[in-house]
Coordinates of C-alpha atoms in Angstrom, one line a residue:
X1 CA 0.0 0.0 0.0
X2 CA 1.4 3.4 -0.9
X3 CA 1.4 6.0 1.9
X4 CA 3.4 9.0 2.9
X5 CA 4.6 9.3 6.5
X6 CA 5.4 12.9 7.5
X7 CA 8.0 12.5 10.2
X8 CA 9.6 15.5 11.8
X9 CA 8.5 17.7 8.9
X10 CA 9.9 15.4 6.2
X11 CA 7.8 13.4 3.8
X12 CA 8.6 9.6 3.4
X13 CA 6.7 8.1 0.5
X14 CA 6.4 4.4 1.3
X15 CA 5.0 1.2 -0.3
X16 CA 4.3 -1.0 2.7
X17 CA 2.2 -3.9 3.9
X18 CA -1.0 -2.7 5.5
X19 CA -0.2 -4.7 8.6
X20 CA 3.2 -3.1 9.2
X21 CA 3.4 -1.3 12.6
X22 CA 4.5 2.3 12.8
X23 CA 7.6 1.5 14.8
X24 CA 8.9 -0.8 12.2
X25 CA 8.1 1.7 9.4
X26 CA 9.9 4.4 11.3
X27 CA 13.0 2.3 12.0
X28 CA 13.3 0.2 8.9
X29 CA 11.7 2.3 6.2
X30 CA 12.5 5.8 7.3
X31 CA 15.8 5.0 9.0
X32 CA 14.8 6.7 12.2
X33 CA 16.2 4.3 14.8
X34 CA 15.7 6.5 17.8
X35 CA 12.3 4.9 18.4
X36 CA 13.1 1.7 20.3
X37 CA 11.2 -1.5 20.4
X38 CA 11.0 -3.2 23.8
X39 CA 8.1 -5.4 24.6
X40 CA 6.2 -4.9 21.3
X41 CA 2.9 -5.1 23.3
X42 CA 2.4 -1.5 24.2
X43 CA 3.5 -2.0 27.8
X44 CA 7.0 -0.5 28.1
X45 CA 6.6 2.8 26.2
X46 CA 10.1 2.7 24.6
X47 CA 8.4 3.1 21.2
X48 CA 6.4 6.2 22.2
X49 CA 6.2 8.9 19.4
X50 CA 3.8 11.8 18.9
X51 CA 1.2 11.3 16.2
X52 CA -0.7 14.5 15.5
X53 CA 0.5 15.8 18.9
X54 CA -0.6 12.8 20.9
X55 CA 1.7 10.3 22.5
X56 CA 1.2 6.8 21.1
X57 CA 2.8 3.4 21.3
X58 CA 4.1 3.0 17.8
X59 CA 4.4 -0.8 18.2
X60 CA 0.5 -0.9 18.5
X61 CA -0.3 1.5 15.6
X62 CA -0.3 0.6 12.0
X63 CA 1.8 2.8 9.7
X64 CA -1.2 3.1 7.3
X65 CA -3.1 4.9 10.1
X66 CA -0.6 7.7 9.9
X67 CA -0.8 8.4 6.2
X68 CA -0.6 12.2 5.9
X69 CA -0.6 12.7 9.7
X70 CA 2.3 14.6 11.3
X71 CA 4.6 12.3 13.4
X72 CA 7.3 13.5 15.7
X73 CA 10.1 11.2 16.9
X74 CA 13.0 11.8 19.2
X75 CA 15.1 12.8 16.2
X76 CA 12.7 15.7 15.8
X77 CA 13.2 17.1 19.3
X78 CA 16.4 19.0 18.7
X79 CA 16.2 22.4 17.1
X80 CA 17.1 23.1 13.5
X81 CA 20.6 24.2 14.6
X82 CA 21.1 20.9 16.5
X83 CA 20.5 22.5 19.8
X84 CA 19.2 19.9 22.3
X85 CA 15.5 20.2 23.3
X86 CA 15.0 21.6 26.8
X87 CA 13.8 18.1 27.9
X88 CA 17.0 16.6 26.6
X89 CA 19.1 19.1 28.5
X90 CA 17.0 18.5 31.7
X91 CA 17.4 14.7 31.3
X92 CA 21.1 15.2 31.1
X93 CA 21.3 17.6 34.0
X94 CA 19.2 15.4 36.3
X95 CA 20.8 12.2 35.2
X96 CA 17.5 10.9 34.0
X97 CA 19.1 8.2 31.8
X98 CA 21.5 5.4 32.3
X99 CA 21.5 2.8 29.6
X100 CA 19.3 5.1 27.4
X101 CA 17.0 2.4 26.0
X102 CA 13.8 3.8 27.5
X103 CA 14.9 7.5 27.1
X104 CA 13.4 8.3 23.7
X105 CA 10.0 7.0 24.8
X106 CA 10.1 9.1 28.0
X107 CA 11.2 12.2 26.1
X108 CA 8.4 11.9 23.6
X109 CA 5.8 11.1 26.3
X110 CA 7.0 14.2 28.3
X111 CA 7.2 16.4 25.2
X112 CA 3.6 15.7 24.4
X113 CA 2.4 16.1 27.9
X114 CA 4.2 19.4 28.4
X115 CA 3.0 20.8 25.1
X116 CA -0.6 20.1 26.3
X117 CA -0.1 21.3 29.8
X118 CA 3.2 23.1 30.7
X119 CA 2.1 23.4 34.4
X120 CA 2.2 19.7 35.1
X121 CA 2.2 19.0 38.9
X122 CA 4.0 16.3 40.8
X123 CA 1.1 13.9 40.7
X124 CA 0.7 14.3 36.9
X125 CA 4.4 13.8 36.4
X126 CA 4.4 10.7 38.6
X127 CA 1.5 9.3 36.7
X128 CA 3.1 10.1 33.4
X129 CA 6.5 8.5 34.3
X130 CA 4.7 5.5 35.7
X131 CA 3.2 4.7 32.3
X132 CA 6.6 3.7 30.9
X133 CA 9.2 1.2 32.1
X134 CA 12.8 1.9 33.0
X135 CA 15.0 -0.7 34.5
X136 CA 17.9 1.6 35.4
X137 CA 17.1 4.9 36.9
X138 CA 14.5 4.2 39.6
X139 CA 12.3 6.9 37.9
X140 CA 13.2 9.7 40.4
X141 CA 15.7 11.3 38.0
X142 CA 13.2 11.1 35.2
X143 CA 10.6 12.8 37.3
X144 CA 13.0 15.5 38.3
X145 CA 14.0 16.1 34.7
X146 CA 10.4 16.5 33.5
X147 CA 9.6 18.8 36.5
X148 CA 12.7 20.8 35.8
X149 CA 11.8 21.3 32.1
X150 CA 8.2 22.3 33.1
X151 CA 9.5 24.7 35.6
X152 CA 12.0 26.3 33.2
X153 CA 9.3 26.6 30.6
X154 CA 6.9 28.3 33.1
X155 CA 9.7 30.7 34.1
X156 CA 10.1 31.6 30.4
X157 CA 13.5 30.1 30.2
X158 CA 12.7 27.5 27.7
X159 CA 10.5 27.0 24.7
X160 CA 9.2 23.4 24.6
X161 CA 7.0 24.0 21.6
X162 CA 9.5 23.6 18.8
X163 CA 8.2 23.4 15.3
X164 CA 9.5 20.8 12.9

């Protein structure tokens, strides 16, 4: 089936099987390997991307469902000049990553949430973080990083709404 995935502002015309999941299309057909596959059952969140601004588990969504819909992956977080996204800086500053496998999913989940509500409170951040799995950090550094990015945005220090 012929579709066009619009990922991080770039069009990827593809001819794919209708049953191909978005994660595989992003990684194998578009060459965007920042989206990681963990459980492939929608539980771990490593494959989280933004589809039309909403965080989705790309291992559960068919690529054909995204024909003509804007998709944002972790590769699309950095600014056009390569400057790291505020969340990426906060994750680094708060040591919110260790092995890094889950990090792209957490970054995309947090980016979507903060774009919808930059004033996320502690309970919202805890619920958000609890929806993805991490085996290394113990979650506290991830919570601190998201809270830091939200606080910086509220103080006018960062712009979390980057256009691609």
